[in-house]
Coordinates of N, CA and C and ligand atoms in Angstrom, one line a residue:
M2 N -67.1 138.0 90.5 CA -65.7 137.8 90.2 C -65.5 136.3 89.7
T3 N -64.8 136.1 88.6 CA -64.5 134.8 88.1 C -63.3 134.2 88.9
T4 N -63.3 133.0 89.0 CA -62.1 132.3 89.6 C -61.3 131.8 88.5
G5 N -60.0 131.6 88.8 CA -59.0 131.2 87.8 C -59.3 129.8 87.3
N6 N -58.5 129.5 86.3 CA -58.7 128.1 85.7 C -58.0 127.1 86.6
Y7 N -57.1 127.5 87.5 CA -56.3 126.6 88.2 C -56.8 126.4 89.6
E8 N -57.1 125.2 90.0 CA -57.4 124.8 91.3 C -56.0 124.7 92.0
V9 N -55.9 125.0 93.3 CA -54.7 124.7 94.1 C -54.9 123.3 94.6
S10 N -54.4 122.4 93.8 CA -54.5 121.0 94.2 C -53.2 120.3 93.9
W11 N -52.8 119.6 95.0 CA -51.5 119.0 94.9 C -51.3 118.1 93.7
N12 N -52.4 117.4 93.4 CA -52.4 116.4 92.2 C -52.4 117.1 90.9
E13 N -52.8 118.4 90.9 CA -52.9 119.1 89.6 C -51.6 120.0 89.4
L14 N -50.6 119.7 90.1 CA -49.4 120.6 90.0 C -48.5 120.0 88.8
G15 N -49.0 118.9 88.3 CA -48.3 118.4 87.1 C -47.6 117.1 87.4
D16 N -47.5 116.3 86.3 CA -46.7 115.0 86.4 C -45.2 115.4 86.0
I17 N -44.4 115.6 87.1 CA -43.1 116.1 86.8 C -42.2 115.0 86.1
E18 N -42.4 113.8 86.5 CA -41.6 112.7 85.8 C -41.9 112.7 84.3
E19 N -43.2 112.9 83.9 CA -43.5 112.9 82.5 C -43.0 114.2 81.9
G20 N -43.3 115.3 82.6 CA -43.0 116.6 82.0 C -41.6 117.1 81.9
R21 N -40.8 116.6 82.9 CA -39.4 117.0 83.0 C -38.5 115.8 83.1
P22 N -38.6 114.9 82.1 CA -37.8 113.6 82.2 C -36.3 113.8 82.4
S23 N -35.7 114.9 81.9 CA -34.3 115.0 82.0 C -33.9 116.0 83.1
L24 N -34.8 117.1 83.4 CA -34.5 118.1 84.4 C -35.0 117.7 85.7
G25 N -36.1 116.9 85.8 CA -36.5 116.4 87.1 C -37.2 117.5 88.0
G26 N -37.4 117.2 89.3 CA -38.3 117.9 90.1 C -37.6 119.1 90.9
S27 N -36.3 119.3 90.7 CA -35.6 120.3 91.5 C -35.3 121.5 90.6
T28 N -35.2 122.7 91.3 CA -34.7 123.9 90.6 C -33.9 124.6 91.6
S29 N -33.4 125.8 91.3 CA -32.6 126.5 92.2 C -33.4 127.5 93.1
V30 N -32.9 127.8 94.3 CA -33.6 128.8 95.1 C -33.7 130.1 94.4
I31 N -32.6 130.5 93.7 CA -32.6 131.8 93.0 C -33.7 131.9 92.0
V32 N -34.1 130.8 91.3 CA -35.2 130.9 90.3 C -36.5 131.0 91.0
Y33 N -36.6 130.3 92.2 CA -37.9 130.4 93.0 C -38.0 131.9 93.5
R34 N -36.9 132.5 93.9 CA -37.0 133.8 94.4 C -37.2 134.8 93.3
L35 N -36.6 134.6 92.2 CA -36.9 135.5 91.0 C -38.3 135.6 90.8
F36 N -39.0 134.4 90.8 CA -40.4 134.4 90.6 C -41.2 135.2 91.7
Q37 N -40.8 134.8 92.9 CA -41.6 135.4 94.1 C -41.4 136.9 94.2
F38 N -40.1 137.4 94.0 CA -39.8 138.8 94.2 C -40.4 139.6 93.0
S39 N -40.4 139.1 91.8 CA -41.0 139.8 90.7 C -42.5 139.9 90.8
L40 N -43.1 138.8 91.3 CA -44.5 138.8 91.6 C -44.8 139.8 92.7
R41 N -44.0 139.8 93.7 CA -44.2 140.8 94.8 C -44.1 142.2 94.3
H42 N -43.1 142.4 93.4 CA -42.9 143.7 92.9 C -44.1 144.3 92.1
V43 N -44.7 143.5 91.2 CA -45.8 144.0 90.5 C -47.1 144.1 91.3
L44 N -47.2 143.2 92.3 CA -48.3 143.3 93.2 C -48.3 144.6 94.1
E45 N -47.1 144.9 94.6 CA -46.9 146.1 95.4 C -47.1 147.4 94.5
E46 N -46.6 147.3 93.3 CA -46.8 148.5 92.4 C -48.3 148.7 92.2
R47 N -49.1 147.7 92.1 CA -50.5 147.8 91.8 C -51.3 148.0 93.1
F48 N -51.0 147.3 94.1 CA -51.9 147.3 95.3 C -51.3 148.0 96.6
G49 N -50.0 148.2 96.6 CA -49.3 148.7 97.8 C -48.9 147.5 98.7
I50 N -48.0 147.8 99.7 CA -47.4 146.8 100.4 C -48.4 146.0 101.3
E51 N -49.3 146.7 101.9 CA -50.2 146.1 102.9 C -51.1 145.1 102.2
Q52 N -51.7 145.5 101.0 CA -52.6 144.6 100.3 C -51.8 143.5 99.7
T53 N -50.6 143.7 99.2 CA -49.8 142.7 98.7 C -49.5 141.6 99.7
D54 N -49.1 142.1 100.9 CA -48.9 141.1 102.0 C -50.2 140.3 102.3
A55 N -51.3 141.0 102.2 CA -52.6 140.2 102.5 C -52.9 139.2 101.4
L56 N -52.5 139.6 100.1 CA -52.8 138.7 99.0 C -51.8 137.5 99.1
L57 N -50.5 137.7 99.4 CA -49.6 136.6 99.5 C -49.9 135.7 100.7
R58 N -50.4 136.4 101.7 CA -50.8 135.6 102.9 C -52.0 134.6 102.5
R59 N -52.9 135.2 101.7 CA -54.0 134.4 101.3 C -53.6 133.3 100.4
A60 N -52.7 133.5 99.5 CA -52.2 132.5 98.6 C -51.4 131.4 99.5
G61 N -50.6 131.9 100.4 CA -50.0 130.9 101.3 C -50.9 130.0 102.1
R62 N -52.0 130.6 102.5 CA -53.0 129.9 103.2 C -53.6 128.7 102.4
L63 N -53.9 129.0 101.1 CA -54.4 128.0 100.2 C -53.4 126.9 100.1
A64 N -52.1 127.3 99.9 CA -51.0 126.3 99.7 C -50.8 125.5 101.0
G65 N -50.9 126.1 102.1 CA -50.7 125.4 103.4 C -51.8 124.4 103.6
K66 N -53.0 124.8 103.3 CA -54.2 123.9 103.5 C -54.0 122.7 102.6
E67 N -53.6 122.9 101.4 CA -53.5 121.8 100.4 C -52.4 120.9 100.8
F68 N -51.2 121.5 101.2 CA -50.1 120.8 101.7 C -50.5 119.9 102.9
A69 N -51.2 120.5 103.8 CA -51.6 119.7 105.0 C -52.6 118.6 104.6
A70 N -53.5 118.9 103.7 CA -54.6 117.9 103.3 C -54.0 116.7 102.7
T71 N -52.9 116.9 101.9 CA -52.4 115.8 101.1 C -51.1 115.2 101.7
Q72 N -50.3 116.0 102.5 CA -49.0 115.5 102.9 C -48.9 115.2 104.4
L73 N -49.9 115.5 105.1 CA -49.8 115.4 106.6 C -50.9 114.5 107.1
D74 N -50.6 113.8 108.2 CA -51.6 113.0 108.9 C -52.2 113.8 110.0
R75 N -53.5 114.2 109.8 CA -54.1 115.0 110.7 C -54.8 114.3 111.9
S76 N -54.7 112.9 111.9 CA -55.4 112.2 112.9 C -54.5 112.1 114.2
Q77 N -53.3 112.5 114.1 CA -52.4 112.4 115.3 C -52.5 113.6 116.2
G78 N -51.9 113.5 117.3 CA -51.8 114.7 118.3 C -51.0 115.8 117.7
V79 N -51.2 117.0 118.3 CA -50.6 118.2 117.8 C -49.1 118.2 117.8
E80 N -48.5 117.5 118.8 CA -47.0 117.5 118.9 C -46.5 116.6 117.8
D81 N -47.1 115.4 117.5 CA -46.6 114.6 116.5 C -46.9 115.2 115.1
Y82 N -48.0 115.9 115.0 CA -48.3 116.6 113.8 C -47.3 117.7 113.5
L83 N -46.9 118.4 114.5 CA -45.8 119.4 114.3 C -44.5 118.8 113.9
S84 N -44.2 117.6 114.5 CA -43.0 116.9 114.1 C -43.0 116.5 112.6
E85 N -44.2 116.1 112.2 CA -44.3 115.8 110.8 C -44.2 117.0 109.9
V86 N -44.7 118.1 110.3 CA -44.5 119.3 109.5 C -43.0 119.7 109.4
V87 N -42.3 119.5 110.6 CA -40.9 119.8 110.6 C -40.2 119.0 109.5
E88 N -40.5 117.6 109.6 CA -39.9 116.7 108.7 C -40.1 117.0 107.2
K89 N -41.4 117.2 106.9 CA -41.8 117.5 105.5 C -41.2 118.8 105.0
M90 N -41.1 119.8 105.9 CA -40.6 121.1 105.4 C -39.1 121.0 105.1
E91 N -38.5 120.1 105.9 CA -37.0 119.9 105.7 C -36.8 119.0 104.4
T92 N -37.6 118.0 104.2 CA -37.5 117.1 103.0 C -37.7 118.0 101.8
L93 N -38.7 118.9 101.8 CA -39.0 119.7 100.6 C -38.2 120.9 100.5
K94 N -37.2 121.1 101.5 CA -36.3 122.2 101.6 C -36.9 123.5 101.6
I95 N -38.1 123.6 102.4 CA -38.8 124.9 102.6 C -38.0 125.7 103.6
G96 N -37.5 125.0 104.7 CA -36.8 125.6 105.8 C -36.8 124.7 106.9
V97 N -36.0 125.2 107.9 CA -35.8 124.3 109.2 C -36.8 124.9 110.2
L98 N -37.9 124.2 110.4 CA -38.8 124.7 111.4 C -38.5 124.2 112.8
R99 N -38.7 125.1 113.8 CA -38.5 124.7 115.2 C -39.6 125.4 116.0
A100 N -40.2 124.6 117.0 CA -41.1 125.2 117.9 C -40.4 125.7 119.1
E101 N -40.5 127.1 119.3 CA -39.8 127.7 120.4 C -40.6 127.6 121.7
K102 N -41.9 127.9 121.4 CA -42.9 127.9 122.6 C -44.1 127.1 122.1
V103 N -44.7 126.3 123.0 CA -45.8 125.5 122.6 C -46.8 125.6 123.8
D104 N -48.0 126.1 123.6 CA -49.0 126.1 124.6 C -50.2 125.3 124.1
L105 N -50.3 124.1 124.5 CA -51.3 123.2 124.0 C -52.7 123.6 124.5
Q106 N -52.7 124.2 125.6 CA -54.0 124.7 126.2 C -54.6 125.7 125.3
S107 N -53.9 126.8 125.0 CA -54.4 127.9 124.2 C -54.2 127.7 122.7
M108 N -53.4 126.7 122.4 CA -53.0 126.4 121.0 C -52.3 127.7 120.4
E109 N -51.4 128.2 121.3 CA -50.6 129.3 120.9 C -49.1 128.8 120.8
F110 N -48.5 129.3 119.7 CA -47.1 128.8 119.4 C -46.2 129.9 119.0
M111 N -44.9 129.7 119.2 CA -43.9 130.5 118.7 C -43.0 129.6 117.9
L112 N -42.9 129.9 116.6 CA -42.2 129.0 115.7 C -41.1 129.8 115.0
T113 N -39.9 129.1 114.8 CA -38.9 129.7 114.0 C -38.7 128.9 112.7
V114 N -38.3 129.6 111.7 CA -37.9 128.9 110.4 C -36.5 129.4 110.0
S115 N -35.5 128.6 110.1 CA -34.2 129.0 109.7 C -34.0 128.5 108.2
E116 N -33.0 129.1 107.6 CA -32.7 128.8 106.2 C -34.0 128.9 105.3
D117 N -34.8 129.8 105.6 CA -36.1 130.0 104.9 C -35.9 130.2 103.4
L118 N -36.7 129.4 102.7 CA -36.7 129.5 101.2 C -36.9 130.9 100.7
D119 N -37.9 131.6 101.4 CA -38.3 132.9 100.9 C -37.3 134.1 101.2
C120 N -36.6 134.0 102.3 CA -35.9 135.3 102.7 C -34.5 135.1 103.2
S121 N -34.0 133.9 103.6 CA -32.7 133.8 104.2 C -31.6 134.3 103.3
G122 N -30.9 135.3 103.7 CA -29.8 135.8 102.9 C -30.1 137.1 102.1
T123 N -31.4 137.4 102.2 CA -31.8 138.6 101.4 C -31.4 139.9 102.1
P124 N -31.4 141.0 101.4 CA -31.0 142.3 102.0 C -32.0 142.7 103.1
V125 N -31.5 143.4 104.1 CA -32.3 143.9 105.2 C -33.0 145.2 104.7
I126 N -34.4 145.1 104.8 CA -35.2 146.2 104.4 C -36.0 146.8 105.5
G127 N -35.9 146.2 106.7 CA -36.6 146.8 107.8 C -38.0 146.3 108.1
R128 N -38.5 145.4 107.2 CA -39.8 144.9 107.5 C -39.8 143.4 107.0
P129 N -40.6 142.6 107.7 CA -40.6 141.1 107.4 C -41.3 141.0 106.0
I130 N -40.8 139.9 105.3 CA -41.3 139.8 103.9 C -42.0 138.4 103.7
C131 N -42.0 137.6 104.7 CA -42.5 136.2 104.5 C -44.0 136.1 104.7
S132 N -44.8 136.9 104.1 CA -46.2 136.9 104.3 C -46.8 135.6 103.6
F133 N -46.2 135.1 102.6 CA -46.7 133.8 102.0 C -46.5 132.7 103.1
D134 N -45.4 132.7 103.8 CA -45.2 131.8 104.9 C -46.2 131.9 106.0
E135 N -46.5 133.1 106.4 CA -47.5 133.3 107.4 C -48.8 132.6 107.1
G136 N -49.2 132.8 105.8 CA -50.4 132.1 105.4 C -50.3 130.6 105.3
F137 N -49.1 130.2 104.9 CA -48.8 128.8 104.8 C -48.9 128.1 106.1
I138 N -48.3 128.7 107.1 CA -48.3 128.1 108.5 C -49.8 128.2 109.0
A139 N -50.5 129.3 108.8 CA -51.9 129.4 109.2 C -52.7 128.2 108.6
G140 N -52.5 128.0 107.3 CA -53.2 126.9 106.6 C -53.0 125.6 107.2
V141 N -51.7 125.3 107.5 CA -51.3 124.0 108.1 C -52.0 123.8 109.4
F142 N -52.1 124.9 110.3 CA -52.8 124.8 111.6 C -54.3 124.7 111.4
E143 N -54.8 125.4 110.4 CA -56.3 125.4 110.2 C -56.8 124.1 109.8
R144 N -56.0 123.4 108.9 CA -56.4 122.1 108.5 C -56.4 121.1 109.7
F145 N -55.5 121.3 110.5 CA -55.4 120.4 111.7 C -56.5 120.7 112.7
A146 N -56.7 122.0 113.0 CA -57.6 122.3 114.2 C -59.0 122.6 113.8
G147 N -59.2 122.8 112.4 CA -60.6 123.1 112.0 C -61.1 124.4 112.4
R148 N -60.2 125.4 112.7 CA -60.6 126.7 113.0 C -59.4 127.7 112.5
E149 N -59.8 128.9 112.4 CA -58.8 129.9 111.8 C -57.7 130.3 112.8
F150 N -56.6 130.5 112.2 CA -55.4 130.9 112.9 C -54.8 132.2 112.4
D151 N -54.3 133.0 113.3 CA -53.6 134.2 113.0 C -52.1 134.0 113.1
V152 N -51.3 134.2 112.0 CA -49.9 134.0 112.1 C -49.2 135.3 111.7
R153 N -48.3 135.7 112.5 CA -47.5 137.0 112.2 C -46.1 136.7 112.3
E154 N -45.3 137.2 111.3 CA -43.9 137.1 111.4 C -43.3 138.3 112.1
I155 N -42.6 138.0 113.2 CA -42.1 139.1 114.0 C -40.6 139.3 113.8
D156 N -39.9 138.3 113.4 CA -38.5 138.5 113.0 C -38.3 137.8 111.6
C157 N -37.4 138.4 110.8 CA -37.2 137.9 109.5 C -35.8 138.3 109.1
W158 N -35.2 137.6 108.1 CA -33.9 138.0 107.6 C -34.0 139.4 107.1
A159 N -35.1 139.8 106.6 CA -35.3 141.1 106.0 C -35.4 142.2 107.1
T160 N -35.6 141.8 108.3 CA -35.5 142.8 109.5 C -34.2 142.7 110.2
G161 N -33.3 141.9 109.7 CA -32.0 141.8 110.3 C -31.8 140.6 111.2
A162 N -32.8 139.8 111.4 CA -32.7 138.6 112.2 C -32.1 137.5 111.3
K163 N -31.6 136.5 112.0 CA -31.0 135.3 111.2 C -31.9 134.2 111.1
T164 N -33.1 134.3 111.6 CA -34.1 133.3 111.5 C -35.5 134.0 111.4
C165 N -36.4 133.4 110.8 CA -37.8 133.9 110.8 C -38.5 133.5 112.0
R166 N -39.2 134.3 112.7 CA -39.9 133.9 113.9 C -41.4 134.3 113.7
F167 N -42.3 133.3 114.0 CA -43.7 133.5 113.8 C -44.5 133.3 115.1
T168 N -45.4 134.2 115.4 CA -46.4 133.9 116.4 C -47.6 133.3 115.8
V169 N -48.1 132.2 116.4 CA -49.3 131.5 115.9 C -50.4 131.4 117.0
R170 N -51.6 131.9 116.7 CA -52.6 131.8 117.7 C -54.0 131.7 117.0
P171 N -54.9 131.1 117.6 CA -56.3 131.0 117.1 C -56.8 132.4 116.8
A172 N -57.5 132.6 115.7 CA -58.0 133.9 115.3 C -59.2 134.3 116.2
Ligands
ZN214 ZN1 -38.6 135.9 106.8

């Protein structure tokens, strides 16, 4: 299998200042979602829901790892690291992350993301849809801990909750 032309590298995402001198670095959430939901649609058509979730999770993991590698200080303790994740996710307007449960012994966490970029405000369809986020969070923890994590979304705007809730545990 050939790999694509594009590496997922923070520095290869483009020089926004040069490329968009008048429009700049921001866009609307609607445009982001139009991209994400149309991509999900064609993936589900081709591969079904389960495979699509797995692919989006895999993509999220790549993104989360690159985000962690370039934007976060991994030399600090886990609690400070989490605070930095909260701060960066808010600055980048990804969502409002909160740790509901933290078990430093087992490295198991319960996290919520409110005002989530991917799903907040979307119609209730009875299943969680933030599989990209699942992978993203896993990638962020994996870069920190140097081992694999399993992240599952148990509540989502799409399941009728008003916040996304994720369980995080070592794989
Ligand atoms: Zn969600």
